[in-house]
GROMACS .gro file of C-alpha atoms in nm:
model
  323
    1MET     CA    1   0.743   1.167  -1.863
    2ALA     CA    2   0.519   1.404  -1.667
    3ILE     CA    3   0.689   1.671  -1.459
    4ARG     CA    4   0.509   1.905  -1.221
    5ARG     CA    5   0.685   2.216  -1.098
    6VAL     CA    6   0.646   2.287  -0.728
    7ASP     CA    7   0.761   2.629  -0.612
    8ARG     CA    8   0.880   2.542  -0.266
    9THR     CA    9   1.168   2.420  -0.060
   10ALA     CA   10   1.084   2.148   0.188
   11VAL     CA   11   1.283   1.964   0.447
   12ARG     CA   12   1.152   1.650   0.614
   13SER     CA   13   1.278   1.492   0.930
   14ALA     CA   14   1.145   1.167   1.066
   15LEU     CA   15   1.129   0.990   1.395
   16VAL     CA   16   1.101   0.614   1.387
   17VAL     CA   17   1.024   0.412   1.696
   18ALA     CA   18   0.993   0.037   1.734
   19VAL     CA   19   0.880  -0.162   2.034
   20CYS     CA   20   0.884  -0.542   2.047
   21LEU     CA   21   0.637  -0.716   2.273
   22GLY     CA   22   0.648  -1.090   2.333
   23SER     CA   23   0.825  -1.368   2.510
   24PRO     CA   24   1.204  -1.384   2.534
   25GLY     CA   25   1.404  -1.611   2.310
   26PRO     CA   26   1.349  -1.675   1.938
   27SER     CA   27   1.088  -1.448   1.786
   28ALA     CA   28   0.777  -1.577   1.617
   29ALA     CA   29   0.910  -1.451   1.286
   30GLN     CA   30   1.137  -1.753   1.291
   31GLY     CA   31   0.842  -1.986   1.284
   32GLY     CA   32   0.681  -2.164   0.995
   33SER     CA   33   0.560  -1.834   0.847
   34ALA     CA   34   0.663  -1.477   0.906
   35PRO     CA   35   0.434  -1.219   1.059
   36LEU     CA   36   0.294  -0.967   0.814
   37SER     CA   37   0.584  -0.727   0.793
   38ALA     CA   38   0.493  -0.379   0.908
   39THR     CA   39   0.783  -0.200   0.747
   40ALA     CA   40   0.886  -0.410   0.451
   41GLY     CA   41   0.945  -0.171   0.165
   42ALA     CA   42   1.059  -0.181  -0.192
   43GLN     CA   43   1.404  -0.307  -0.094
   44THR     CA   44   1.281  -0.648   0.025
   45THR     CA   45   1.127  -0.948  -0.144
   46GLN     CA   46   0.756  -0.887  -0.118
   47THR     CA   47   0.421  -1.040  -0.173
   48GLU     CA   48   0.101  -0.838  -0.141
   49GLN     CA   49   0.105  -0.542   0.101
   50GLY     CA   50   0.482  -0.547   0.142
   51HIS     CA   51   0.491  -0.872   0.344
   52THR     CA   52   0.836  -1.022   0.368
   53ASP     CA   53   0.847  -1.399   0.314
   54GLN     CA   54   1.089  -1.590   0.537
   55ALA     CA   55   1.054  -1.959   0.464
   56SER     CA   56   1.216  -2.115   0.767
   57ARG     CA   57   1.128  -2.401   0.996
   58GLU     CA   58   0.969  -2.342   1.330
   59ALA     CA   59   1.236  -2.263   1.588
   60PRO     CA   60   1.237  -2.460   1.913
   61GLY     CA   61   1.074  -2.270   2.196
   62THR     CA   62   0.870  -2.039   1.970
   63GLU     CA   63   0.557  -1.925   2.151
   64TYR     CA   64   0.232  -1.797   2.002
   65PRO     CA   65   0.080  -1.549   1.986
   66ALA     CA   66   0.362  -1.293   1.956
   67LEU     CA   67   0.314  -0.922   1.891
   68HIS     CA   68   0.546  -0.668   1.731
   69LEU     CA   69   0.452  -0.300   1.756
   70SER     CA   70   0.627  -0.029   1.555
   71GLY     CA   71   0.556   0.332   1.474
   72PHE     CA   72   0.652   0.622   1.253
   73ALA     CA   73   0.610   0.999   1.269
   74ASP     CA   74   0.744   1.283   1.058
   75VAL     CA   75   0.772   1.660   1.088
   76ASP     CA   76   0.783   1.880   0.778
   77PHE     CA   77   0.924   2.225   0.716
   78ALA     CA   78   0.815   2.421   0.409
   79ALA     CA   79   0.921   2.761   0.275
   80GLN     CA   80   0.680   2.859  -0.001
   81ASN     CA   81   0.440   3.127  -0.119
   82LYS     CA   82   0.141   3.171   0.111
   83SER     CA   83  -0.096   3.088  -0.176
   84ALA     CA   84   0.080   2.753  -0.226
   85GLY     CA   85   0.003   2.622   0.122
   86PRO     CA   86   0.108   2.639   0.486
   87ARG     CA   87   0.457   2.756   0.574
   88GLY     CA   88   0.691   2.662   0.854
   89PHE     CA   89   0.672   2.339   1.051
   90SER     CA   90   0.385   2.093   1.024
   91GLU     CA   91   0.314   1.748   1.158
   92GLY     CA   92   0.283   1.460   0.917
   93GLN     CA   93   0.111   1.132   0.990
   94PHE     CA   94   0.167   0.931   1.304
   95VAL     CA   95   0.143   0.565   1.208
   96LEU     CA   96   0.126   0.250   1.422
   97HIS     CA   97   0.187  -0.100   1.286
   98PHE     CA   98   0.074  -0.415   1.467
   99ALA     CA   99   0.221  -0.745   1.345
  100SER     CA  100   0.128  -1.064   1.527
  101ALA     CA  101   0.214  -1.427   1.460
  102LEU     CA  102  -0.091  -1.614   1.590
  103SER     CA  103   0.042  -1.957   1.491
  104PRO     CA  104   0.309  -2.096   1.257
  105ARG     CA  105   0.073  -2.039   0.962
  106VAL     CA  106  -0.162  -1.762   1.072
  107ASN     CA  107  -0.060  -1.397   1.097
  108PHE     CA  108  -0.233  -1.069   1.171
  109PHE     CA  109  -0.132  -0.722   1.060
  110GLY     CA  110  -0.290  -0.384   1.138
  111GLU     CA  111  -0.203  -0.027   1.047
  112LEU     CA  112  -0.351   0.280   1.219
  113SER     CA  113  -0.281   0.640   1.116
  114LEU     CA  114  -0.340   0.972   1.292
  115THR     CA  115  -0.342   1.274   1.059
  116PRO     CA  116  -0.349   1.634   1.191
  117ARG     CA  117  -0.647   1.850   1.097
  118ALA     CA  118  -0.619   2.211   0.982
  119ASP     CA  119  -0.957   2.292   1.143
  120ALA     CA  120  -0.869   2.149   1.486
  121GLY     CA  121  -1.067   2.315   1.764
  122SER     CA  122  -1.313   2.492   1.535
  123GLY     CA  123  -1.683   2.428   1.490
  124THR     CA  124  -1.949   2.300   1.728
  125PRO     CA  125  -1.859   2.062   1.877
  126PRO     CA  126  -1.491   2.150   1.833
  127ALA     CA  127  -1.312   1.941   1.573
  128SER     CA  128  -1.055   1.700   1.710
  129GLY     CA  129  -0.687   1.757   1.649
  130PHE     CA  130  -0.636   1.439   1.445
  131ASN     CA  131  -0.828   1.210   1.213
  132ALA     CA  132  -0.788   0.844   1.308
  133GLU     CA  133  -0.803   0.591   1.026
  134VAL     CA  134  -0.771   0.213   1.010
  135GLU     CA  135  -0.555   0.190   0.699
  136ARG     CA  136  -0.500  -0.185   0.685
  137VAL     CA  137  -0.621  -0.481   0.887
  138ILE     CA  138  -0.534  -0.827   0.751
  139ILE     CA  139  -0.542  -1.183   0.876
  140ARG     CA  140  -0.356  -1.432   0.656
  141PHE     CA  141  -0.319  -1.809   0.636
  142ASP     CA  142   0.002  -1.934   0.472
  143GLN     CA  143  -0.055  -2.273   0.317
  144SER     CA  144   0.273  -2.256   0.123
  145ASP     CA  145   0.478  -2.015  -0.086
  146GLN     CA  146   0.241  -2.098  -0.371
  147LEU     CA  147  -0.081  -2.022  -0.182
  148LYS     CA  148  -0.157  -1.767   0.089
  149VAL     CA  149  -0.514  -1.661   0.163
  150SER     CA  150  -0.607  -1.349   0.356
  151PHE     CA  151  -0.907  -1.137   0.450
  152GLY     CA  152  -0.929  -0.773   0.551
  153ARG     CA  153  -0.860  -0.418   0.436
  154TYR     CA  154  -0.565  -0.374   0.201
  155HIS     CA  155  -0.381  -0.123  -0.008
  156THR     CA  156  -0.524  -0.236  -0.341
  157PRO     CA  157  -0.267  -0.431  -0.546
  158VAL     CA  158  -0.369  -0.252  -0.864
  159ASN     CA  159  -0.025  -0.099  -0.918
  160TRP     CA  160   0.328  -0.128  -0.781
  161TRP     CA  161   0.366   0.185  -0.567
  162ASN     CA  162   0.046   0.127  -0.373
  163THR     CA  163   0.171  -0.206  -0.237
  164ALA     CA  164   0.541  -0.122  -0.206
  165PHE     CA  165   0.517   0.204  -0.009
  166HIS     CA  166   0.260   0.236   0.266
  167HIS     CA  167   0.209   0.493   0.541
  168GLY     CA  168   0.540   0.591   0.695
  169GLN     CA  169   0.718   0.792   0.430
  170TRP     CA  170   1.074   0.694   0.523
  171LEU     CA  171   1.020   0.388   0.302
  172GLN     CA  172   0.995   0.590  -0.020
  173THR     CA  173   1.257   0.801  -0.197
  174THR     CA  174   1.036   1.102  -0.273
  175ILE     CA  175   0.870   1.344  -0.032
  176SER     CA  176   0.520   1.256  -0.158
  177ARG     CA  177   0.345   0.983  -0.353
  178PRO     CA  178   0.272   1.010  -0.726
  179GLU     CA  179  -0.055   1.191  -0.796
  180MET     CA  180  -0.221   0.877  -0.933
  181VAL     CA  181  -0.183   0.695  -0.597
  182GLN     CA  182  -0.231   0.981  -0.352
  183PHE     CA  183  -0.406   0.879  -0.030
  184GLY     CA  184  -0.756   1.025  -0.049
  185GLY     CA  185  -0.736   1.041  -0.428
  186THR     CA  186  -0.994   0.902  -0.668
  187PHE     CA  187  -0.797   0.795  -0.975
  188ILE     CA  188  -0.750   0.439  -0.850
  189PRO     CA  189  -0.913   0.274  -0.546
  190VAL     CA  190  -0.627   0.300  -0.296
  191HIS     CA  191  -0.796   0.069  -0.043
  192PHE     CA  192  -0.974  -0.262  -0.092
  193VAL     CA  193  -1.190  -0.462   0.152
  194GLY     CA  194  -1.228  -0.831   0.080
  195ALA     CA  195  -1.031  -1.152   0.030
  196LEU     CA  196  -0.701  -1.209  -0.146
  197ALA     CA  197  -0.515  -1.517  -0.267
  198GLU     CA  198  -0.148  -1.481  -0.355
  199GLY     CA  199   0.159  -1.688  -0.417
  200ALA     CA  200   0.487  -1.730  -0.602
  201PHE     CA  201   0.635  -1.998  -0.828
  202PRO     CA  202   1.008  -2.032  -0.914
  203ALA     CA  203   0.924  -2.104  -1.281
  204GLY     CA  204   1.282  -2.180  -1.378
  205GLY     CA  205   1.423  -1.859  -1.236
  206TRP     CA  206   1.147  -1.626  -1.355
  207ASN     CA  207   0.986  -1.612  -1.008
  208LEU     CA  208   0.626  -1.563  -1.116
  209ASN     CA  209   0.393  -1.404  -0.859
  210TYR     CA  210   0.016  -1.371  -0.863
  211GLN     CA  211  -0.249  -1.190  -0.659
  212ALA     CA  212  -0.623  -1.244  -0.708
  213GLY     CA  213  -0.886  -1.067  -0.503
  214LEU     CA  214  -1.262  -1.034  -0.461
  215GLY     CA  215  -1.432  -0.781  -0.238
  216ASN     CA  216  -1.618  -0.455  -0.197
  217GLY     CA  217  -1.576  -0.187  -0.461
  218ARG     CA  218  -1.565   0.187  -0.414
  219GLY     CA  219  -1.799   0.334  -0.156
  220ASN     CA  220  -2.054   0.612  -0.202
  221VAL     CA  221  -1.755   0.845  -0.177
  222SER     CA  222  -1.531   0.726  -0.460
  223SER     CA  223  -1.211   0.783  -0.262
  224ARG     CA  224  -1.329   0.545   0.011
  225ALA     CA  225  -1.335   0.167   0.024
  226GLY     CA  226  -1.658  -0.017   0.102
  227ASP     CA  227  -1.574  -0.053   0.471
  228ALA     CA  228  -1.936  -0.093   0.586
  229GLY     CA  229  -2.029  -0.326   0.299
  230ASP     CA  230  -2.065  -0.319  -0.077
  231ASN     CA  231  -2.319  -0.065  -0.203
  232ASN     CA  232  -2.436  -0.289  -0.488
  233ALA     CA  233  -2.465  -0.659  -0.561
  234ARG     CA  234  -2.156  -0.670  -0.784
  235PRO     CA  235  -1.826  -0.715  -0.598
  236ALA     CA  236  -1.499  -0.580  -0.731
  237SER     CA  237  -1.238  -0.823  -0.862
  238LEU     CA  238  -0.868  -0.788  -0.935
  239LEU     CA  239  -0.577  -0.983  -1.077
  240SER     CA  240  -0.210  -0.893  -1.061
  241LEU     CA  241   0.084  -1.079  -1.216
  242PHE     CA  242   0.452  -0.993  -1.200
  243THR     CA  243   0.795  -1.151  -1.243
  244LYS     CA  244   1.131  -1.104  -1.071
  245PRO     CA  245   1.382  -1.290  -1.290
  246ASP     CA  246   1.696  -1.425  -1.124
  247ARG     CA  247   1.911  -1.321  -1.419
  248ALA     CA  248   1.819  -0.954  -1.370
  249PHE     CA  249   1.833  -0.912  -0.993
  250GLY     CA  250   1.641  -0.600  -0.888
  251LEU     CA  251   1.406  -0.604  -1.187
  252GLN     CA  252   1.031  -0.644  -1.151
  253VAL     CA  253   0.787  -0.627  -1.441
  254GLY     CA  254   0.414  -0.684  -1.417
  255GLY     CA  255   0.059  -0.575  -1.477
  256SER     CA  256  -0.284  -0.581  -1.317
  257LEU     CA  257  -0.655  -0.569  -1.394
  258TYR     CA  258  -0.935  -0.433  -1.174
  259PHE     CA  259  -1.311  -0.455  -1.241
  260ASP     CA  260  -1.595  -0.293  -1.049
  261ARG     CA  261  -1.939  -0.138  -1.082
  262ILE     CA  262  -1.974   0.209  -0.929
  263SER     CA  263  -2.308   0.296  -0.771
  264VAL     CA  264  -2.363   0.642  -0.624
  265PRO     CA  265  -2.712   0.739  -0.496
  266GLY     CA  266  -2.892   0.966  -0.741
  267GLN     CA  267  -2.645   0.905  -1.025
  268PRO     CA  268  -2.621   0.652  -1.311
  269GLU     CA  269  -2.427   0.332  -1.255
  270PHE     CA  270  -2.093   0.289  -1.428
  271SER     CA  271  -1.872  -0.009  -1.492
  272GLU     CA  272  -1.506   0.047  -1.411
  273ARG     CA  273  -1.205  -0.124  -1.565
  274ILE     CA  274  -0.848  -0.041  -1.467
  275THR     CA  275  -0.550  -0.173  -1.660
  276ALA     CA  276  -0.205  -0.102  -1.518
  277ALA     CA  277   0.156  -0.199  -1.588
  278HIS     CA  278   0.489  -0.135  -1.420
  279ALA     CA  279   0.862  -0.185  -1.464
  280VAL     CA  280   1.090  -0.134  -1.165
  281TRP     CA  281   1.469  -0.153  -1.127
  282GLN     CA  282   1.560  -0.151  -0.757
  283ARG     CA  283   1.939  -0.169  -0.754
  284GLU     CA  284   1.959   0.198  -0.636
  285ASP     CA  285   2.252   0.268  -0.870
  286PRO     CA  286   2.028   0.368  -1.036
  287GLU     CA  287   1.671   0.314  -0.917
  288ILE     CA  288   1.408   0.340  -1.192
  289ILE     CA  289   1.033   0.317  -1.136
  290ALA     CA  290   0.784   0.351  -1.422
  291GLU     CA  291   0.409   0.293  -1.407
  292ILE     CA  292   0.109   0.355  -1.628
  293ALA     CA  293  -0.263   0.307  -1.561
  294ASP     CA  294  -0.570   0.339  -1.782
  295VAL     CA  295  -0.909   0.383  -1.613
  296ARG     CA  296  -1.222   0.335  -1.824
  297HIS     CA  297  -1.583   0.397  -1.722
  298ARG     CA  298  -1.897   0.303  -1.915
  299GLU     CA  299  -2.251   0.398  -1.820
  300ILE     CA  300  -2.474   0.096  -1.757
  301GLY     CA  301  -2.759   0.114  -2.008
  302GLY     CA  302  -2.644   0.451  -2.138
  303PRO     CA  303  -2.413   0.610  -2.396
  304LEU     CA  304  -2.159   0.776  -2.165
  305THR     CA  305  -1.800   0.655  -2.166
  306ALA     CA  306  -1.481   0.802  -2.024
  307SER     CA  307  -1.113   0.710  -2.028
  308SER     CA  308  -0.834   0.852  -1.812
  309LEU     CA  309  -0.461   0.783  -1.839
  310ALA     CA  310  -0.192   0.846  -1.578
  311TYR     CA  311   0.176   0.762  -1.566
  312TYR     CA  312   0.498   0.859  -1.396
  313VAL     CA  313   0.869   0.784  -1.423
  314GLN     CA  314   1.100   0.821  -1.124
  315THR     CA  315   1.477   0.788  -1.129
  316ALA     CA  316   1.716   0.802  -0.835
  317TYR     CA  317   2.078   0.723  -0.757
  318ARG     CA  318   2.223   0.635  -0.419
  319LEU     CA  319   2.540   0.833  -0.354
  320PRO     CA  320   2.841   0.634  -0.234
  321SER     CA  321   2.922   0.637   0.135
  322PHE     CA  322   3.225   0.843   0.233
  323ALA     CA  323   3.233   0.716   0.591
   0.00000   0.00000   0.00000
């Protein structure tokens, strides 16, 4: 178990706002397929990207399209040594989620973040106060629980945390994400642009889930997805499998594979293979999350190889309510 000591005391407060836009009466989420859930976290039954599946028949009077808009913002306070970082209050991310049921089987989901800049107002021309980023944009067709096909920009389903906890930190237990899945990090590709097929099978109570994707690999900047197109002729591919057995409610165990070829101008090409596994117990009394990932690179036509390993274990316990 890796432990990093942080010499600071931090307090986070959060403001959550939600606005529903649409026609009166039954919401579109009651239709043949649910909109891509903007806020579904680790406490709900999920498929890729934290979407909550609600298999229900179309309600009478349901109208399409329907739009649900929600948002999240947080304010931090830190008391720490000056060399460790900023002190006092600071703004976190402001995040907007757009979930729209376009028809009983077709849904759209978008996520936009605004992150404050430390250099706001400096430079020529002056830097803006916030960086705007399209974090996720997904359109999905739900054929059945066994097959759902989508296209867009995702949080790469290469490990558990990256698809359980998105932007909007009230979803997660800890103040920050594990180092291996930090936004803007390079250990794993946090974002993925392409197509994804996913589904779930009861399998006699084992509840087997799969996710298979094909799309653009890392961009010229390794922390970025290939938003403007793939920079070589070899797309990235991924496969994720996990089970949620009925006999152990709250348990999820699975693994994933990711393959890509990394091409950076002026540097040798490397093949990339990521192997990851996770075991999660989500009963909250206790909560246990454990993940490990191995990233291997091999120079194309050359002798260079590299291997990097990362892991974390998180435990938590929900205190009883005294209300």
